[in-house]
Amino acid sequence: MDQPDLYFEYYPDLYPGRKGSMVPFSFRVIHAELPQYTGKHQEALNRLYHVLGVCNKIMNNLESGLSEFGTSIELTSENRKASIELWKSREVRVLYCIGNCLLSIKDFNRAASVYESLCQKDSGNRGNLMSAIGRIFLQLGDLKSAQTLFQRVEELNKEEPTTVDKAKVYMNKGFLSLAENQYSEAHQHFEEALKCQPDHFIAINNIAVCLLYMGRLKEALTRMESMVQSNPEMYLDEALLFNLCTLYELESSKSGYKKQLLLGMVNKHKGDGFNVSCLKMM
């Protein structure tokens, strides 16, 4: 990505006076992320941290009165401010990629640290970030820290909360109850979240999980099946179908027919990139 022939300076006749890389920033991010999808998470992290370092270097140059490349240049205050904001947004984007990569390898402590830094850099999304950090703490078994964060999220949304904000609070309460093995209480919280957001398929998925642990397998199956059939384009999700197929296996030893029906729906509504292993047909 940094070969000389990928820079404008390599073609002075075509781009006289122009500097910088010809590779779009989004393409660099994709190039950095790709290795994690082939199991090379450390390589992806190395690339992402390299891109993050470039972002920080450019922001330091701009805040020091220099150009992006570290040279002296006259910029209007509006242009300099716009450039700094652009690179700050790119920094935030890369940090989200790093946090997601760390989560995929279950490095929960480092992922939580990245998301905590994002709470300052992306303050408009603080509620979602704090909820995510709280759920990471649940994965680590730190219920007290998770509860503290969930309470802070609820306090953030006390004044004129939207339906999305209310759903977020109920989902957090539901996850906390699940971690405490309070399935009936968790079920109630997820139902409240669903009332706020009727298309919240994660809430329905968790309702089905709660119903299963409460010994209501048939009801869990009915909820999930009706959701998938109501809007296949939206609800044919790999994680959701994996849980549905697990319920089929618990219901009967003859679950193959229903899985075949699901496969037909996937063929009709999803592309070739859909991971059919979630249907557990082998």
PDB file of C-alpha atoms in Angstrom:
ATOM      1  CA  MET A   1       0.000   0.000   0.000  1.00  0.00           C
ATOM      2  CA  ASP A   2       2.998   2.307   0.334  1.00  0.00           C
ATOM      3  CA  GLN A   3       4.877   1.543  -2.886  1.00  0.00           C
ATOM      4  CA  PRO A   4       6.311   4.661  -4.577  1.00  0.00           C
ATOM      5  CA  ASP A   5       4.115   4.231  -7.666  1.00  0.00           C
ATOM      6  CA  LEU A   6       0.992   4.614  -5.485  1.00  0.00           C
ATOM      7  CA  TYR A   7       1.822   8.251  -4.690  1.00  0.00           C
ATOM      8  CA  PHE A   8       0.974  11.297  -6.800  1.00  0.00           C
ATOM      9  CA  GLU A   9       4.598  12.472  -6.629  1.00  0.00           C
ATOM     10  CA  TYR A  10       5.576   9.457  -8.764  1.00  0.00           C
ATOM     11  CA  TYR A  11       3.706  11.000 -11.722  1.00  0.00           C
ATOM     12  CA  PRO A  12       4.763  14.673 -11.777  1.00  0.00           C
ATOM     13  CA  ASP A  13       3.623  15.118 -15.374  1.00  0.00           C
ATOM     14  CA  LEU A  14       0.123  13.803 -14.693  1.00  0.00           C
ATOM     15  CA  TYR A  15      -0.310  15.419 -11.252  1.00  0.00           C
ATOM     16  CA  PRO A  16       1.941  18.489 -11.106  1.00  0.00           C
ATOM     17  CA  GLY A  17       2.316  19.835  -7.546  1.00  0.00           C
ATOM     18  CA  ARG A  18       0.034  17.235  -6.011  1.00  0.00           C
ATOM     19  CA  LYS A  19       1.180  15.170  -3.004  1.00  0.00           C
ATOM     20  CA  GLY A  20      -0.047  12.180  -1.063  1.00  0.00           C
ATOM     21  CA  SER A  21      -1.243   8.635  -1.612  1.00  0.00           C
ATOM     22  CA  MET A  22      -3.526   7.625  -4.450  1.00  0.00           C
ATOM     23  CA  VAL A  23      -4.988   4.837  -2.280  1.00  0.00           C
ATOM     24  CA  PRO A  24      -8.319   5.862  -0.679  1.00  0.00           C
ATOM     25  CA  PHE A  25      -8.426   5.722   3.116  1.00  0.00           C
ATOM     26  CA  SER A  26     -11.371   3.285   3.078  1.00  0.00           C
ATOM     27  CA  PHE A  27      -9.338   0.908   0.923  1.00  0.00           C
ATOM     28  CA  ARG A  28      -6.499   1.047   3.451  1.00  0.00           C
ATOM     29  CA  VAL A  29      -8.901   0.150   6.251  1.00  0.00           C
ATOM     30  CA  ILE A  30     -10.296  -2.795   4.259  1.00  0.00           C
ATOM     31  CA  HIS A  31      -6.741  -3.960   3.508  1.00  0.00           C
ATOM     32  CA  ALA A  32      -5.942  -3.789   7.232  1.00  0.00           C
ATOM     33  CA  GLU A  33      -9.070  -5.696   8.285  1.00  0.00           C
ATOM     34  CA  LEU A  34      -8.969  -8.507   5.727  1.00  0.00           C
ATOM     35  CA  PRO A  35      -6.476 -10.828   7.498  1.00  0.00           C
ATOM     36  CA  GLN A  36      -8.792 -11.332  10.484  1.00  0.00           C
ATOM     37  CA  TYR A  37     -11.308 -13.036   8.176  1.00  0.00           C
ATOM     38  CA  THR A  38      -8.682 -15.648   7.287  1.00  0.00           C
ATOM     39  CA  GLY A  39      -7.734 -16.275  10.914  1.00  0.00           C
ATOM     40  CA  LYS A  40      -4.742 -13.897  10.947  1.00  0.00           C
ATOM     41  CA  HIS A  41      -5.964 -11.567  13.675  1.00  0.00           C
ATOM     42  CA  GLN A  42      -2.533 -10.410  14.827  1.00  0.00           C
ATOM     43  CA  GLU A  43      -1.626  -9.345  11.293  1.00  0.00           C
ATOM     44  CA  ALA A  44      -4.891  -7.415  11.069  1.00  0.00           C
ATOM     45  CA  LEU A  45      -4.164  -5.703  14.397  1.00  0.00           C
ATOM     46  CA  ASN A  46      -0.653  -4.783  13.256  1.00  0.00           C
ATOM     47  CA  ARG A  47      -2.018  -3.195  10.099  1.00  0.00           C
ATOM     48  CA  LEU A  48      -4.807  -1.386  11.936  1.00  0.00           C
ATOM     49  CA  TYR A  49      -2.419   0.045  14.524  1.00  0.00           C
ATOM     50  CA  HIS A  50      -0.163   1.212  11.673  1.00  0.00           C
ATOM     51  CA  VAL A  51      -3.102   3.068  10.094  1.00  0.00           C
ATOM     52  CA  LEU A  52      -3.994   4.486  13.521  1.00  0.00           C
ATOM     53  CA  GLY A  53      -0.415   5.742  13.924  1.00  0.00           C
ATOM     54  CA  VAL A  54      -0.614   7.521  10.566  1.00  0.00           C
ATOM     55  CA  CYS A  55      -3.882   9.193  11.637  1.00  0.00           C
ATOM     56  CA  ASN A  56      -2.330  10.391  14.904  1.00  0.00           C
ATOM     57  CA  LYS A  57       0.789  11.689  13.148  1.00  0.00           C
ATOM     58  CA  ILE A  58      -1.258  13.674  10.645  1.00  0.00           C
ATOM     59  CA  MET A  59      -3.437  15.159  13.405  1.00  0.00           C
ATOM     60  CA  ASN A  60      -0.323  16.177  15.345  1.00  0.00           C
ATOM     61  CA  ASN A  61       1.046  17.887  12.232  1.00  0.00           C
ATOM     62  CA  LEU A  62      -2.188  19.793  11.666  1.00  0.00           C
ATOM     63  CA  GLU A  63      -2.491  20.846  15.315  1.00  0.00           C
ATOM     64  CA  SER A  64       1.134  22.073  15.191  1.00  0.00           C
ATOM     65  CA  GLY A  65       0.352  24.456  12.335  1.00  0.00           C
ATOM     66  CA  LEU A  66       1.854  22.246   9.615  1.00  0.00           C
ATOM     67  CA  SER A  67       0.358  20.450   6.636  1.00  0.00           C
ATOM     68  CA  GLU A  68      -0.737  16.819   6.764  1.00  0.00           C
ATOM     69  CA  PHE A  69       2.719  15.868   5.480  1.00  0.00           C
ATOM     70  CA  GLY A  70       4.552  17.858   8.175  1.00  0.00           C
ATOM     71  CA  THR A  71       5.628  20.738   5.924  1.00  0.00           C
ATOM     72  CA  SER A  72       4.992  24.447   6.406  1.00  0.00           C
ATOM     73  CA  ILE A  73       1.824  25.606   4.703  1.00  0.00           C
ATOM     74  CA  GLU A  74      -0.692  28.422   4.938  1.00  0.00           C
ATOM     75  CA  LEU A  75      -4.186  27.124   5.669  1.00  0.00           C
ATOM     76  CA  THR A  76      -7.277  29.072   6.633  1.00  0.00           C
ATOM     77  CA  SER A  77      -8.631  28.267  10.086  1.00  0.00           C
ATOM     78  CA  GLU A  78     -11.752  26.754   8.484  1.00  0.00           C
ATOM     79  CA  ASN A  79      -9.740  24.433   6.242  1.00  0.00           C
ATOM     80  CA  ARG A  80      -7.439  23.390   9.066  1.00  0.00           C
ATOM     81  CA  LYS A  81     -10.391  22.705  11.351  1.00  0.00           C
ATOM     82  CA  ALA A  82     -12.159  20.687   8.648  1.00  0.00           C
ATOM     83  CA  SER A  83      -9.025  18.643   8.026  1.00  0.00           C
ATOM     84  CA  ILE A  84      -8.561  17.922  11.748  1.00  0.00           C
ATOM     85  CA  GLU A  85     -12.202  16.847  12.054  1.00  0.00           C
ATOM     86  CA  LEU A  86     -11.802  14.553   9.042  1.00  0.00           C
ATOM     87  CA  TRP A  87      -8.773  12.800  10.521  1.00  0.00           C
ATOM     88  CA  LYS A  88     -10.412  12.564  13.944  1.00  0.00           C
ATOM     89  CA  SER A  89     -13.356  10.761  12.354  1.00  0.00           C
ATOM     90  CA  ARG A  90     -10.913   8.425  10.613  1.00  0.00           C
ATOM     91  CA  GLU A  91      -9.153   7.753  13.896  1.00  0.00           C
ATOM     92  CA  VAL A  92     -12.496   6.827  15.479  1.00  0.00           C
ATOM     93  CA  ARG A  93     -13.282   4.512  12.578  1.00  0.00           C
ATOM     94  CA  VAL A  94      -9.976   2.673  12.960  1.00  0.00           C
ATOM     95  CA  LEU A  95     -10.448   2.357  16.739  1.00  0.00           C
ATOM     96  CA  TYR A  96     -13.832   0.697  16.191  1.00  0.00           C
ATOM     97  CA  CYS A  97     -12.156  -1.757  13.806  1.00  0.00           C
ATOM     98  CA  ILE A  98      -9.462  -2.520  16.397  1.00  0.00           C
ATOM     99  CA  GLY A  99     -12.047  -3.036  19.149  1.00  0.00           C
ATOM    100  CA  ASN A 100     -14.098  -5.378  16.967  1.00  0.00           C
ATOM    101  CA  CYS A 101     -11.006  -7.382  16.017  1.00  0.00           C
ATOM    102  CA  LEU A 102     -10.046  -7.748  19.686  1.00  0.00           C
ATOM    103  CA  LEU A 103     -13.566  -8.896  20.513  1.00  0.00           C
ATOM    104  CA  SER A 104     -13.421 -11.551  17.785  1.00  0.00           C
ATOM    105  CA  ILE A 105     -10.411 -13.153  19.500  1.00  0.00           C
ATOM    106  CA  LYS A 106     -12.052 -12.742  22.931  1.00  0.00           C
ATOM    107  CA  ASP A 107      -9.421 -10.291  24.178  1.00  0.00           C
ATOM    108  CA  PHE A 108     -12.081  -8.627  26.299  1.00  0.00           C
ATOM    109  CA  ASN A 109      -9.830  -6.492  28.487  1.00  0.00           C
ATOM    110  CA  ARG A 110      -8.085  -4.773  25.582  1.00  0.00           C
ATOM    111  CA  ALA A 111     -11.352  -4.404  23.686  1.00  0.00           C
ATOM    112  CA  ALA A 112     -12.933  -2.697  26.697  1.00  0.00           C
ATOM    113  CA  SER A 113      -9.955  -0.306  26.911  1.00  0.00           C
ATOM    114  CA  VAL A 114     -10.385   0.643  23.241  1.00  0.00           C
ATOM    115  CA  TYR A 115     -14.107   1.275  23.669  1.00  0.00           C
ATOM    116  CA  GLU A 116     -13.454   3.328  26.810  1.00  0.00           C
ATOM    117  CA  SER A 117     -11.167   5.611  24.790  1.00  0.00           C
ATOM    118  CA  LEU A 118     -13.919   5.908  22.180  1.00  0.00           C
ATOM    119  CA  CYS A 119     -16.345   7.186  24.826  1.00  0.00           C
ATOM    120  CA  GLN A 120     -14.325  10.434  24.778  1.00  0.00           C
ATOM    121  CA  LYS A 121     -13.595  10.545  21.057  1.00  0.00           C
ATOM    122  CA  ASP A 122     -17.129   9.624  19.924  1.00  0.00           C
ATOM    123  CA  SER A 123     -19.213  11.155  22.687  1.00  0.00           C
ATOM    124  CA  GLY A 124     -22.385  11.121  20.585  1.00  0.00           C
ATOM    125  CA  ASN A 125     -22.335   7.325  20.737  1.00  0.00           C
ATOM    126  CA  ARG A 126     -21.401   7.122  24.425  1.00  0.00           C
ATOM    127  CA  GLY A 127     -24.541   5.282  25.501  1.00  0.00           C
ATOM    128  CA  ASN A 128     -24.017   2.459  22.999  1.00  0.00           C
ATOM    129  CA  LEU A 129     -20.325   2.235  23.858  1.00  0.00           C
ATOM    130  CA  MET A 130     -20.981   2.067  27.594  1.00  0.00           C
ATOM    131  CA  SER A 131     -23.578  -0.640  26.997  1.00  0.00           C
ATOM    132  CA  ALA A 132     -21.039  -2.585  24.926  1.00  0.00           C
ATOM    133  CA  ILE A 133     -18.381  -2.256  27.645  1.00  0.00           C
ATOM    134  CA  GLY A 134     -20.893  -3.401  30.255  1.00  0.00           C
ATOM    135  CA  ARG A 135     -21.685  -6.490  28.192  1.00  0.00           C
ATOM    136  CA  ILE A 136     -17.954  -7.190  27.884  1.00  0.00           C
ATOM    137  CA  PHE A 137     -17.734  -7.090  31.679  1.00  0.00           C
ATOM    138  CA  LEU A 138     -20.545  -9.642  31.771  1.00  0.00           C
ATOM    139  CA  GLN A 139     -18.413 -11.905  29.579  1.00  0.00           C
ATOM    140  CA  LEU A 140     -15.592 -11.469  32.087  1.00  0.00           C
ATOM    141  CA  GLY A 141     -17.915 -12.301  34.996  1.00  0.00           C
ATOM    142  CA  ASP A 142     -17.628  -8.814  36.520  1.00  0.00           C
ATOM    143  CA  LEU A 143     -21.318  -8.268  37.188  1.00  0.00           C
ATOM    144  CA  LYS A 144     -20.788  -5.342  39.557  1.00  0.00           C
ATOM    145  CA  SER A 145     -18.864  -3.257  37.002  1.00  0.00           C
ATOM    146  CA  ALA A 146     -21.406  -4.149  34.331  1.00  0.00           C
ATOM    147  CA  GLN A 147     -24.290  -3.054  36.569  1.00  0.00           C
ATOM    148  CA  THR A 148     -22.523   0.252  37.296  1.00  0.00           C
ATOM    149  CA  LEU A 149     -22.114   0.976  33.590  1.00  0.00           C
ATOM    150  CA  PHE A 150     -25.700   0.000  32.800  1.00  0.00           C
ATOM    151  CA  GLN A 151     -26.915   2.405  35.493  1.00  0.00           C
ATOM    152  CA  ARG A 152     -24.837   5.185  33.934  1.00  0.00           C
ATOM    153  CA  VAL A 153     -26.407   4.427  30.548  1.00  0.00           C
ATOM    154  CA  GLU A 154     -29.855   4.679  32.124  1.00  0.00           C
ATOM    155  CA  GLU A 155     -28.934   8.037  33.686  1.00  0.00           C
ATOM    156  CA  LEU A 156     -27.736   9.332  30.291  1.00  0.00           C
ATOM    157  CA  ASN A 157     -31.182   8.649  28.823  1.00  0.00           C
ATOM    158  CA  LYS A 158     -33.364   9.935  31.660  1.00  0.00           C
ATOM    159  CA  GLU A 159     -34.358  13.196  29.980  1.00  0.00           C
ATOM    160  CA  GLU A 160     -36.697  12.654  27.018  1.00  0.00           C
ATOM    161  CA  PRO A 161     -35.515   9.147  26.115  1.00  0.00           C
ATOM    162  CA  THR A 162     -36.377   7.819  22.666  1.00  0.00           C
ATOM    163  CA  THR A 163     -37.856   4.365  22.119  1.00  0.00           C
ATOM    164  CA  VAL A 164     -34.382   3.218  21.036  1.00  0.00           C
ATOM    165  CA  ASP A 165     -32.916   4.516  24.306  1.00  0.00           C
ATOM    166  CA  LYS A 166     -35.599   2.737  26.327  1.00  0.00           C
ATOM    167  CA  ALA A 167     -34.994  -0.501  24.429  1.00  0.00           C
ATOM    168  CA  LYS A 168     -31.265  -0.207  25.116  1.00  0.00           C
ATOM    169  CA  VAL A 169     -31.863   0.137  28.864  1.00  0.00           C
ATOM    170  CA  TYR A 170     -34.212  -2.863  28.953  1.00  0.00           C
ATOM    171  CA  MET A 171     -31.740  -4.961  26.927  1.00  0.00           C
ATOM    172  CA  ASN A 172     -28.972  -4.121  29.397  1.00  0.00           C
ATOM    173  CA  LYS A 173     -31.192  -5.119  32.309  1.00  0.00           C
ATOM    174  CA  GLY A 174     -32.069  -8.327  30.520  1.00  0.00           C
ATOM    175  CA  PHE A 175     -28.437  -9.270  29.905  1.00  0.00           C
ATOM    176  CA  LEU A 176     -27.606  -8.593  33.542  1.00  0.00           C
ATOM    177  CA  SER A 177     -30.486 -10.801  34.699  1.00  0.00           C
ATOM    178  CA  LEU A 178     -29.341 -13.538  32.308  1.00  0.00           C
ATOM    179  CA  ALA A 179     -25.855 -13.412  33.813  1.00  0.00           C
ATOM    180  CA  GLU A 180     -27.447 -13.824  37.263  1.00  0.00           C
ATOM    181  CA  ASN A 181     -29.493 -16.836  36.007  1.00  0.00           C
ATOM    182  CA  GLN A 182     -32.719 -14.887  36.596  1.00  0.00           C
ATOM    183  CA  TYR A 183     -34.407 -16.108  33.401  1.00  0.00           C
ATOM    184  CA  SER A 184     -37.949 -15.047  34.235  1.00  0.00           C
ATOM    185  CA  GLU A 185     -36.821 -11.513  35.070  1.00  0.00           C
ATOM    186  CA  ALA A 186     -34.612 -11.393  31.953  1.00  0.00           C
ATOM    187  CA  HIS A 187     -37.582 -12.519  29.865  1.00  0.00           C
ATOM    188  CA  GLN A 188     -39.666  -9.618  31.157  1.00  0.00           C
ATOM    189  CA  HIS A 189     -36.943  -7.080  30.346  1.00  0.00           C
ATOM    190  CA  PHE A 190     -36.523  -8.398  26.800  1.00  0.00           C
ATOM    191  CA  GLU A 191     -40.304  -8.275  26.303  1.00  0.00           C
ATOM    192  CA  GLU A 192     -40.266  -4.611  27.360  1.00  0.00           C
ATOM    193  CA  ALA A 193     -37.434  -3.939  24.902  1.00  0.00           C
ATOM    194  CA  LEU A 194     -39.512  -5.576  22.174  1.00  0.00           C
ATOM    195  CA  LYS A 195     -42.466  -3.303  22.969  1.00  0.00           C
ATOM    196  CA  CYS A 196     -40.178  -0.306  22.428  1.00  0.00           C
ATOM    197  CA  GLN A 197     -38.694  -1.743  19.219  1.00  0.00           C
ATOM    198  CA  PRO A 198     -40.974  -4.370  17.651  1.00  0.00           C
ATOM    199  CA  ASP A 199     -38.340  -5.269  15.031  1.00  0.00           C
ATOM    200  CA  HIS A 200     -35.555  -5.837  17.603  1.00  0.00           C
ATOM    201  CA  PHE A 201     -34.594  -9.369  16.550  1.00  0.00           C
ATOM    202  CA  ILE A 202     -31.853  -9.621  19.222  1.00  0.00           C
ATOM    203  CA  ALA A 203     -34.558  -9.153  21.846  1.00  0.00           C
ATOM    204  CA  ILE A 204     -36.667 -11.920  20.273  1.00  0.00           C
ATOM    205  CA  ASN A 205     -33.619 -14.174  20.090  1.00  0.00           C
ATOM    206  CA  ASN A 206     -32.948 -13.641  23.799  1.00  0.00           C
ATOM    207  CA  ILE A 207     -36.617 -14.122  24.659  1.00  0.00           C
ATOM    208  CA  ALA A 208     -36.398 -17.534  23.003  1.00  0.00           C
ATOM    209  CA  VAL A 209     -33.284 -18.371  25.032  1.00  0.00           C
ATOM    210  CA  CYS A 210     -35.059 -17.382  28.254  1.00  0.00           C
ATOM    211  CA  LEU A 211     -38.139 -19.420  27.335  1.00  0.00           C
ATOM    212  CA  LEU A 212     -35.932 -22.451  26.688  1.00  0.00           C
ATOM    213  CA  TYR A 213     -34.314 -22.197  30.126  1.00  0.00           C
ATOM    214  CA  MET A 214     -37.774 -21.737  31.636  1.00  0.00           C
ATOM    215  CA  GLY A 215     -38.877 -25.059  30.079  1.00  0.00           C
ATOM    216  CA  ARG A 216     -41.128 -23.464  27.430  1.00  0.00           C
ATOM    217  CA  LEU A 217     -39.526 -24.928  24.308  1.00  0.00           C
ATOM    218  CA  LYS A 218     -42.641 -24.871  22.106  1.00  0.00           C
ATOM    219  CA  GLU A 219     -43.250 -21.198  22.847  1.00  0.00           C
ATOM    220  CA  ALA A 220     -39.603 -20.373  22.101  1.00  0.00           C
ATOM    221  CA  LEU A 221     -39.863 -22.132  18.730  1.00  0.00           C
ATOM    222  CA  THR A 222     -43.102 -20.354  17.862  1.00  0.00           C
ATOM    223  CA  ARG A 223     -41.623 -16.918  18.604  1.00  0.00           C
ATOM    224  CA  MET A 224     -38.510 -17.489  16.518  1.00  0.00           C
ATOM    225  CA  GLU A 225     -40.292 -19.158  13.593  1.00  0.00           C
ATOM    226  CA  SER A 226     -42.927 -16.449  13.339  1.00  0.00           C
ATOM    227  CA  MET A 227     -40.217 -13.776  13.354  1.00  0.00           C
ATOM    228  CA  VAL A 228     -38.181 -15.423  10.587  1.00  0.00           C
ATOM    229  CA  GLN A 229     -41.241 -16.059   8.426  1.00  0.00           C
ATOM    230  CA  SER A 230     -42.593 -12.524   8.896  1.00  0.00           C
ATOM    231  CA  ASN A 231     -39.568 -10.876   7.285  1.00  0.00           C
ATOM    232  CA  PRO A 232     -36.942 -13.304   5.931  1.00  0.00           C
ATOM    233  CA  GLU A 233     -34.858 -10.538   4.386  1.00  0.00           C
ATOM    234  CA  MET A 234     -34.281  -8.986   7.802  1.00  0.00           C
ATOM    235  CA  TYR A 235     -34.336 -11.952  10.162  1.00  0.00           C
ATOM    236  CA  LEU A 236     -32.354 -14.625   8.313  1.00  0.00           C
ATOM    237  CA  ASP A 237     -29.378 -13.963  10.543  1.00  0.00           C
ATOM    238  CA  GLU A 238     -26.666 -16.603  11.054  1.00  0.00           C
ATOM    239  CA  ALA A 239     -26.627 -16.439  14.865  1.00  0.00           C
ATOM    240  CA  LEU A 240     -30.417 -16.475  15.052  1.00  0.00           C
ATOM    241  CA  LEU A 241     -30.721 -19.449  12.680  1.00  0.00           C
ATOM    242  CA  PHE A 242     -28.082 -21.338  14.662  1.00  0.00           C
ATOM    243  CA  ASN A 243     -30.212 -20.945  17.796  1.00  0.00           C
ATOM    244  CA  LEU A 244     -33.384 -21.890  15.917  1.00  0.00           C
ATOM    245  CA  CYS A 245     -31.770 -25.068  14.570  1.00  0.00           C
ATOM    246  CA  THR A 246     -30.596 -25.911  18.084  1.00  0.00           C
ATOM    247  CA  LEU A 247     -34.202 -25.635  19.249  1.00  0.00           C
ATOM    248  CA  TYR A 248     -35.282 -27.926  16.402  1.00  0.00           C
ATOM    249  CA  GLU A 249     -32.755 -30.527  17.575  1.00  0.00           C
ATOM    250  CA  LEU A 250     -34.051 -30.281  21.138  1.00  0.00           C
ATOM    251  CA  GLU A 251     -37.632 -30.587  19.953  1.00  0.00           C
ATOM    252  CA  SER A 252     -37.251 -33.754  17.875  1.00  0.00           C
ATOM    253  CA  SER A 253     -34.726 -36.149  16.395  1.00  0.00           C
ATOM    254  CA  LYS A 254     -36.375 -35.450  13.007  1.00  0.00           C
ATOM    255  CA  SER A 255     -35.194 -31.860  12.705  1.00  0.00           C
ATOM    256  CA  GLY A 256     -33.691 -32.309   9.224  1.00  0.00           C
ATOM    257  CA  TYR A 257     -36.905 -31.458   7.364  1.00  0.00           C
ATOM    258  CA  LYS A 258     -37.307 -28.106   9.104  1.00  0.00           C
ATOM    259  CA  LYS A 259     -33.646 -27.297   8.482  1.00  0.00           C
ATOM    260  CA  GLN A 260     -34.204 -28.044   4.791  1.00  0.00           C
ATOM    261  CA  LEU A 261     -37.053 -25.525   4.772  1.00  0.00           C
ATOM    262  CA  LEU A 262     -34.759 -22.930   6.320  1.00  0.00           C
ATOM    263  CA  LEU A 263     -32.114 -23.701   3.685  1.00  0.00           C
ATOM    264  CA  GLY A 264     -34.723 -23.031   0.995  1.00  0.00           C
ATOM    265  CA  MET A 265     -35.489 -19.646   2.538  1.00  0.00           C
ATOM    266  CA  VAL A 266     -31.776 -18.818   2.691  1.00  0.00           C
ATOM    267  CA  ASN A 267     -31.350 -19.740  -0.997  1.00  0.00           C
ATOM    268  CA  LYS A 268     -34.277 -17.507  -1.900  1.00  0.00           C
ATOM    269  CA  HIS A 269     -33.468 -14.437   0.175  1.00  0.00           C
ATOM    270  CA  LYS A 270     -29.685 -14.475   0.806  1.00  0.00           C
ATOM    271  CA  GLY A 271     -26.605 -14.462  -1.381  1.00  0.00           C
ATOM    272  CA  ASP A 272     -23.748 -16.912  -1.770  1.00  0.00           C
ATOM    273  CA  GLY A 273     -21.844 -15.292   1.106  1.00  0.00           C
ATOM    274  CA  PHE A 274     -24.277 -16.637   3.717  1.00  0.00           C
ATOM    275  CA  ASN A 275     -22.639 -19.207   6.012  1.00  0.00           C
ATOM    276  CA  VAL A 276     -25.011 -22.186   5.807  1.00  0.00           C
ATOM    277  CA  SER A 277     -23.046 -24.062   8.475  1.00  0.00           C
ATOM    278  CA  CYS A 278     -25.248 -22.201  10.981  1.00  0.00           C
ATOM    279  CA  LEU A 279     -28.062 -24.567   9.919  1.00  0.00           C
ATOM    280  CA  LYS A 280     -26.140 -27.489  11.488  1.00  0.00           C
ATOM    281  CA  MET A 281     -27.049 -29.865   8.671  1.00  0.00           C
ATOM    282  CA  MET A 282     -23.905 -32.013   8.883  1.00  0.00           C
TER     283      MET A 282
END
